[in-house]
PDB file of C-alpha atoms in Angstrom:
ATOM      1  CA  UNK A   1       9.918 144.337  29.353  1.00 65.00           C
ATOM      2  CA  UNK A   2       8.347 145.372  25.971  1.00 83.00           C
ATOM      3  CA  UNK A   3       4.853 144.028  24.945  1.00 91.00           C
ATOM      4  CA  UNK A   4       3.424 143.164  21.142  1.00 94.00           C
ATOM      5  CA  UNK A   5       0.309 144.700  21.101  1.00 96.00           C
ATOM      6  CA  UNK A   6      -1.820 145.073  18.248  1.00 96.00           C
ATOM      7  CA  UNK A   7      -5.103 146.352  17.698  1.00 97.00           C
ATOM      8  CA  UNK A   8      -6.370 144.676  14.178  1.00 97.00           C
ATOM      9  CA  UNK A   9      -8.492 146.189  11.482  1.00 96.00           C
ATOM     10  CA  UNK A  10     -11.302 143.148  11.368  1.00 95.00           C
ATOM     11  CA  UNK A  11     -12.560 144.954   8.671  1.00 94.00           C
ATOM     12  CA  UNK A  12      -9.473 145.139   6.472  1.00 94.00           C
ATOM     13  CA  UNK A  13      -9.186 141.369   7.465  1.00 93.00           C
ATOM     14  CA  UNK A  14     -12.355 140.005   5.969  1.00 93.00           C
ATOM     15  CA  UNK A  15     -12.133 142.519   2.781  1.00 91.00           C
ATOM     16  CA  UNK A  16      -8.715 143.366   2.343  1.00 91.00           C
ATOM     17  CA  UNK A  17      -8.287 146.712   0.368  1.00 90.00           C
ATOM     18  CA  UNK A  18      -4.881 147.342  -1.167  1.00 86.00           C
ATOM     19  CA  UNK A  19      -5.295 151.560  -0.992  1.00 88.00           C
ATOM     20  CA  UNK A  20      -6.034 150.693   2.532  1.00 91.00           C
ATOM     21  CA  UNK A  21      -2.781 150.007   5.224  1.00 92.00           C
ATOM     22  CA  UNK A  22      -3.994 149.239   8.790  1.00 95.00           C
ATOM     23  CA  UNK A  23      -2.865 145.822  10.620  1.00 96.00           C
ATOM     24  CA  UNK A  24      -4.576 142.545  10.040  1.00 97.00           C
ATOM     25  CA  UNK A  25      -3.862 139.068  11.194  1.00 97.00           C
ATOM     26  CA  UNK A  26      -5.237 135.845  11.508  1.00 97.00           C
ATOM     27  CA  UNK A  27      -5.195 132.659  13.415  1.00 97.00           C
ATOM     28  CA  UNK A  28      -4.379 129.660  10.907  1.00 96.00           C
ATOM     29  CA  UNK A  29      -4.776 126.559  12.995  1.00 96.00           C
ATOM     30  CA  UNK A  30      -6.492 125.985  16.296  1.00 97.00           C
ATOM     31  CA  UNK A  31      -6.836 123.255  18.550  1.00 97.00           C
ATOM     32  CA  UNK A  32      -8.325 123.356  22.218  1.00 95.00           C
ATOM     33  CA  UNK A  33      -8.146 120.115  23.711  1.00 93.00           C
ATOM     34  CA  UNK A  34      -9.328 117.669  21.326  1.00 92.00           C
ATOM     35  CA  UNK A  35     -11.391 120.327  19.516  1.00 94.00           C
ATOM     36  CA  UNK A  36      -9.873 121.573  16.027  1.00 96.00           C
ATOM     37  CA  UNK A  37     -11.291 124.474  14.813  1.00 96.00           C
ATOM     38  CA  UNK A  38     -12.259 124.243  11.169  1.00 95.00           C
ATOM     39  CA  UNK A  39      -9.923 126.582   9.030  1.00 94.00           C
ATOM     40  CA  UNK A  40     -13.341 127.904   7.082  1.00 94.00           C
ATOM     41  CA  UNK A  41     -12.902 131.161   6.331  1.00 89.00           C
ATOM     42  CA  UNK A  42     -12.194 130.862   2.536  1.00 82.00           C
ATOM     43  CA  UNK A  43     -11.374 134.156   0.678  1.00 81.00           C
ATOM     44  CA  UNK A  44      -8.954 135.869   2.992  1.00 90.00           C
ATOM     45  CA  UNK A  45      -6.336 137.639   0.869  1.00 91.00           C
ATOM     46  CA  UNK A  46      -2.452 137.765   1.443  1.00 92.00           C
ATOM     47  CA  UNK A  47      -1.354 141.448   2.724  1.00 94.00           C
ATOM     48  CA  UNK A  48       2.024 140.449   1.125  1.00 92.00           C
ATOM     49  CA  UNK A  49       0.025 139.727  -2.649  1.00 90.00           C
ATOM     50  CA  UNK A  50      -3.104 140.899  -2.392  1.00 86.00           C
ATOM     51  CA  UNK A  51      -3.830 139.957  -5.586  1.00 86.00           C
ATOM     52  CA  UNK A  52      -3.925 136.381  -4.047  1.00 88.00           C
ATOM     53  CA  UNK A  53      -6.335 134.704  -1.121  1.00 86.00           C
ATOM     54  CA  UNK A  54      -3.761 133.559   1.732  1.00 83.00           C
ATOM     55  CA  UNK A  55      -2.450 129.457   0.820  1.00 74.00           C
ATOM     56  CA  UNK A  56      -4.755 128.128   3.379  1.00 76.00           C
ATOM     57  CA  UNK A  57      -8.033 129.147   4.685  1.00 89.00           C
ATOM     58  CA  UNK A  58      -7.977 130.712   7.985  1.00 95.00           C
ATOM     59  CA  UNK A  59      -9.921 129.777  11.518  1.00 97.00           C
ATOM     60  CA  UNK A  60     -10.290 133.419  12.457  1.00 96.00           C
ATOM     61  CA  UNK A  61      -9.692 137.478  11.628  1.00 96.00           C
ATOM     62  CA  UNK A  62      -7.619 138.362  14.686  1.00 97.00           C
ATOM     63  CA  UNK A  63      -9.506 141.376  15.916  1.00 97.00           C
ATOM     64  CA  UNK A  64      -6.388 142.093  19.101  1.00 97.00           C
ATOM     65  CA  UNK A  65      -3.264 140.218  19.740  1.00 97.00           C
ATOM     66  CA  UNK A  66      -1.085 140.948  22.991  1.00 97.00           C
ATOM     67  CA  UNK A  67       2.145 139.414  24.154  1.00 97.00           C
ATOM     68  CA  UNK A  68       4.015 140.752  27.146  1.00 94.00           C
ATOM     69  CA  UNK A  69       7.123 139.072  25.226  1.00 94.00           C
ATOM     70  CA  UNK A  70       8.098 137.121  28.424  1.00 93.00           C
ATOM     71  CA  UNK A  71       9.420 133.499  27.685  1.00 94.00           C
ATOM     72  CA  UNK A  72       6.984 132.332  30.174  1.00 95.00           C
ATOM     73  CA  UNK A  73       4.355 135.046  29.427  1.00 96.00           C
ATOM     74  CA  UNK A  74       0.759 134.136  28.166  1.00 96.00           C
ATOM     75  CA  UNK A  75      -0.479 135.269  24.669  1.00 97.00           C
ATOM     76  CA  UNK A  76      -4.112 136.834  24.644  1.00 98.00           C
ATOM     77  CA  UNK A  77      -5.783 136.506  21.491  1.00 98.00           C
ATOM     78  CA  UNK A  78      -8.922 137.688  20.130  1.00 98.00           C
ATOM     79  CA  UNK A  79     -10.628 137.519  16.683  1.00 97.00           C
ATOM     80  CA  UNK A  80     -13.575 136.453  14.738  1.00 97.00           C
ATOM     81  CA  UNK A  81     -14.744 132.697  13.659  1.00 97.00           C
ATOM     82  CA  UNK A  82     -17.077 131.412  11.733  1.00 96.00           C
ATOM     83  CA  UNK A  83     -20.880 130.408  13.061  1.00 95.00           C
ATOM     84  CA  UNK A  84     -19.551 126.364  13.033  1.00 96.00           C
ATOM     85  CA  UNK A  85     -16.714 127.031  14.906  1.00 96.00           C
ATOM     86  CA  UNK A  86     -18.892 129.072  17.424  1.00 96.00           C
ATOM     87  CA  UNK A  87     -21.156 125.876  17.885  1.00 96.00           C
ATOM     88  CA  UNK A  88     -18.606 123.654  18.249  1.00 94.00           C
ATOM     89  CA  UNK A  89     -16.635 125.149  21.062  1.00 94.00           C
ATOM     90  CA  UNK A  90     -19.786 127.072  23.026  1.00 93.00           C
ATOM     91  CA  UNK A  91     -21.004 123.123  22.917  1.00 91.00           C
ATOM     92  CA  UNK A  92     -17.620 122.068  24.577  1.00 90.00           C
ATOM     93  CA  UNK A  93     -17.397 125.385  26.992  1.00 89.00           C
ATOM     94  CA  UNK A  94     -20.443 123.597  28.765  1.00 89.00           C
ATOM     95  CA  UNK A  95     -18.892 120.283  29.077  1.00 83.00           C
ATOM     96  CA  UNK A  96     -15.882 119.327  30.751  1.00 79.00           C
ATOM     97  CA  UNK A  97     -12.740 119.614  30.124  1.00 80.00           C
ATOM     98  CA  UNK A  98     -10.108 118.108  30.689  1.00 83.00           C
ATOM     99  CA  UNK A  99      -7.598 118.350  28.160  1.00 89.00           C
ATOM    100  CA  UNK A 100      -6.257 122.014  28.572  1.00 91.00           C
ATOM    101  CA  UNK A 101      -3.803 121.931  25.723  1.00 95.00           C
ATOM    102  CA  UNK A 102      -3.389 124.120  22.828  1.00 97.00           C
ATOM    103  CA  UNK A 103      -2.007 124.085  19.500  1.00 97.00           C
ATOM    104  CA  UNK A 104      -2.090 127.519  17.280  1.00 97.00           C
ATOM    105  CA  UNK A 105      -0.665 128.836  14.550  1.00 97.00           C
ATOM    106  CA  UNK A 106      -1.436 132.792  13.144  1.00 97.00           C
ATOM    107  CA  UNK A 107       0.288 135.576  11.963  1.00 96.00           C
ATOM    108  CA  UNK A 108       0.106 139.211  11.964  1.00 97.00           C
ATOM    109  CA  UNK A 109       0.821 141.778   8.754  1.00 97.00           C
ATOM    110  CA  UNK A 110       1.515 145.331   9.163  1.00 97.00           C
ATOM    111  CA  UNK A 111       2.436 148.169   6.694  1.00 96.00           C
ATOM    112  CA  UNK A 112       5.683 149.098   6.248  1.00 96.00           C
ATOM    113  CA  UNK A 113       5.446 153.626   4.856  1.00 95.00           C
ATOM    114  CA  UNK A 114       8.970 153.089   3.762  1.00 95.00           C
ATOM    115  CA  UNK A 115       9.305 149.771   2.174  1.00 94.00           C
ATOM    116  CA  UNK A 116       5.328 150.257   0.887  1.00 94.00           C
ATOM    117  CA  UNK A 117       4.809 146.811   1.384  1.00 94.00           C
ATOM    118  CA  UNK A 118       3.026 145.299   4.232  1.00 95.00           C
ATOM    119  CA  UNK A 119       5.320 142.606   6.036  1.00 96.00           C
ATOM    120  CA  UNK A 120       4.645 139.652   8.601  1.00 96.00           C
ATOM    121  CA  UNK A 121       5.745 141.782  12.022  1.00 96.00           C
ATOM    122  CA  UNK A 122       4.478 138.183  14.220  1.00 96.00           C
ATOM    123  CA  UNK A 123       4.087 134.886  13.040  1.00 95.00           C
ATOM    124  CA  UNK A 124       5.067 131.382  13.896  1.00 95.00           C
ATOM    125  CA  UNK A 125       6.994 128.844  11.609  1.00 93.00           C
ATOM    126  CA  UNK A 126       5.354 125.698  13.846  1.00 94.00           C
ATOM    127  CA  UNK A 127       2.088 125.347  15.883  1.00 96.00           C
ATOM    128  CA  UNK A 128       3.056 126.878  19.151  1.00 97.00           C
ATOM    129  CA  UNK A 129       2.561 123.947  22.060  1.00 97.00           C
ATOM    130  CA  UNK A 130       0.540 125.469  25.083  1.00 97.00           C
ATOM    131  CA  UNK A 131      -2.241 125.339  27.984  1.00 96.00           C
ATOM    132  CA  UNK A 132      -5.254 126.959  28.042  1.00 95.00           C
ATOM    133  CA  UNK A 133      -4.504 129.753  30.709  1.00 94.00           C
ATOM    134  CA  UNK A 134      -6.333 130.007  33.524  1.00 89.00           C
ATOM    135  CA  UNK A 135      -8.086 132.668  35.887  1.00 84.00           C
ATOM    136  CA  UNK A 136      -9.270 131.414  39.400  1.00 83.00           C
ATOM    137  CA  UNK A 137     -10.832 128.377  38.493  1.00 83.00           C
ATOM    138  CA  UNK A 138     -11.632 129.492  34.954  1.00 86.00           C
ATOM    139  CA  UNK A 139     -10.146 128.927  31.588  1.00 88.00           C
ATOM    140  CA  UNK A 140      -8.966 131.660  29.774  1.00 93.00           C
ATOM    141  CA  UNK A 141     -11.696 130.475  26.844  1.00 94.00           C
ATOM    142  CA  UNK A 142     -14.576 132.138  25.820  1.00 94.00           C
ATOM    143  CA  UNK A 143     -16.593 132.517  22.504  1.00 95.00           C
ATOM    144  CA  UNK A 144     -19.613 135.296  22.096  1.00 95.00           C
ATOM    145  CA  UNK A 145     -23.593 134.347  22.457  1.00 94.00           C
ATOM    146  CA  UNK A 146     -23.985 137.332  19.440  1.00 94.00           C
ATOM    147  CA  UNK A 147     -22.820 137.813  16.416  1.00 93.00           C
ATOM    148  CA  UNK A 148     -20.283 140.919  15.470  1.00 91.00           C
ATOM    149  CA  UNK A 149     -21.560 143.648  14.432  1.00 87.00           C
ATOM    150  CA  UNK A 150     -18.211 144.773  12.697  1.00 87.00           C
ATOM    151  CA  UNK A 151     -18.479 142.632   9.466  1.00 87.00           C
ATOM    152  CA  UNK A 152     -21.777 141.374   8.772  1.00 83.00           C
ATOM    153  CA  UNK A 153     -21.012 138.713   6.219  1.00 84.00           C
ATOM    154  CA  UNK A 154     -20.189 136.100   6.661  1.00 88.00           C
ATOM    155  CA  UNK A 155     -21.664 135.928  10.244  1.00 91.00           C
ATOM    156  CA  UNK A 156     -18.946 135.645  12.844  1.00 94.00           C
ATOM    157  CA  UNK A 157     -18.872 135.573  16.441  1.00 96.00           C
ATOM    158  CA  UNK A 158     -15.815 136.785  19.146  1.00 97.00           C
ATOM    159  CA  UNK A 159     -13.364 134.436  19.890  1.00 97.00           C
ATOM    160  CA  UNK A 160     -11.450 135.209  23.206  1.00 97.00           C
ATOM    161  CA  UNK A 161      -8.171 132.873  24.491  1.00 97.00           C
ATOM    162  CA  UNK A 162      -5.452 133.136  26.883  1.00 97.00           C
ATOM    163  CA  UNK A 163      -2.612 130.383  26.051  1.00 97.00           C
ATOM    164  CA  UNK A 164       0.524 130.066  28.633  1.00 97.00           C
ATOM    165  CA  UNK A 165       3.597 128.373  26.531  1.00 97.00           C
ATOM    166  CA  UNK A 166       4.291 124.371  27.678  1.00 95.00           C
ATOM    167  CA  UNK A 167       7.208 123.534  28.897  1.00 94.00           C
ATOM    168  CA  UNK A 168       9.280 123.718  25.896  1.00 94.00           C
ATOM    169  CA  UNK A 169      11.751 125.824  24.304  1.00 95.00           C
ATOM    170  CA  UNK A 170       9.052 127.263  21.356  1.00 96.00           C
ATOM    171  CA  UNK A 171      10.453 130.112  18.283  1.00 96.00           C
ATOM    172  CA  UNK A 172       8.100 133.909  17.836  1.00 96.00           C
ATOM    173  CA  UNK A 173       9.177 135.374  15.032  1.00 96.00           C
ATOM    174  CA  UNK A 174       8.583 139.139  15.395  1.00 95.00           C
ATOM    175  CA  UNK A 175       9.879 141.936  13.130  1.00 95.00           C
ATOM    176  CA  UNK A 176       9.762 146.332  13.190  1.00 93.00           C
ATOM    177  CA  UNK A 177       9.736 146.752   9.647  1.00 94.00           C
ATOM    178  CA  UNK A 178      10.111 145.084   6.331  1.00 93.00           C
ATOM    179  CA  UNK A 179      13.801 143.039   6.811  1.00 92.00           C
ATOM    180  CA  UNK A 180      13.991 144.071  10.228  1.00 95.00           C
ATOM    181  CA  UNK A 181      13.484 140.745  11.848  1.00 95.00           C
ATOM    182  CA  UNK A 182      13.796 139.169  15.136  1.00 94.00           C
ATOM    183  CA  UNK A 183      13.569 135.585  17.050  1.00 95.00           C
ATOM    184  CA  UNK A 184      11.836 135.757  20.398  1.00 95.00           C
ATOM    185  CA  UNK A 185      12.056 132.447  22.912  1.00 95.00           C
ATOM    186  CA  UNK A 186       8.753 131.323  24.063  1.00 96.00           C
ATOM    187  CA  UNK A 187       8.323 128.999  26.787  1.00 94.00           C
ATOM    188  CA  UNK A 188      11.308 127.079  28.942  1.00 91.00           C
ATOM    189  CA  UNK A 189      12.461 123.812  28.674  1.00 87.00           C
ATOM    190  CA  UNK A 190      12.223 121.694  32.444  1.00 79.00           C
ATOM    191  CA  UNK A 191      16.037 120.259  33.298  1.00 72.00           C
ATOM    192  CA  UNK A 192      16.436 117.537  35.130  1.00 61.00           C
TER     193      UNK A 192
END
């Protein structure tokens, strides 16, 4: 089966250049648990205007994004949040948990040479409903002790998660090219 599987210009995320066309994206909304993630990265700009910041702050520059594009398949995301959000969840990473649910919302924008526009090639229309994957005994969670070197203001730290889909019928919206769209299922829906 075909993976989504981005690689994302950080860079071009935090400082959006319009002369400049390599793949950015960004996680909107995140909750772990009962933890939500403050959306507080403020001047992000919109690949589609970039003459305008994005309607709502973001949580975090996606740095990589892969999907397997599986209805049961987990999503791995990684990307870069600010030094409160690091806090927060390194705090909660030595707790307990015991809520393993997730809520998320993001998008990713890629260039389209013959449209010259950059276009939304994965993004959601709802929070996608999932559980924080797990490894062994380990959750699929993990946020870096160092900052990134890769964009030095503001100071941001590496946000790693693995989400599996709950049991629900869930929407991806994936696309090739500017008007070249698709709907991909994500997760399954128990019967009775």
């Amino acid at each position: 089966m075909p993976q989504f599987s981005r690689s994302l210009d950080v860079y071009q995320g935090f400082n959006f250049k319009k002369d400049k066309q390599s793949a950015v994206g960004y996680i909107t909304a995140l909750k772990v648990g009962d933890i939500v993630l403050a959306a507080d990265q403020e001047t992000i700009k919109d690949p589609e205007q970039p003459d305008k910041v994005l309607a709502g702050k973001v949580v975090g520059v996606l740095n990589h994004y892969m999907w397997e594009t599986g209805i049961t398949d987990a999503m791995y995301l990684s990307a870069q949040i600010s030094t409160n959000n690091k806090q927060t969840l390194a705090a909660a990473l030595l707790g307990s948990w015991s809520n393993v649910e997730v809520e998320l919302t993001y998008v990713v924008y890629e260039y389209d040479p013959k449209a010259k526009k950059y276009y939304k090639s994965n993004s959601v229309d709802a929070a996608l409903k999932g559980l924080l994957e797990k490894s062994g005994d380990e959750l699929n969670l993990s946020v870096a002790d160092d900052p990134s070197s890769e964009v030095q203001s503001p100071k941001n730290f590496t946000l790693q998660i693995g989400v599996k889909p709950q049991t629900l019928e869930q929407t991806v919206n994936l696309a090739t090219a500017s008007g070249k769209n698709l709907v991909k299922q994500w997760g399954v829906t128990e019967t009775a």
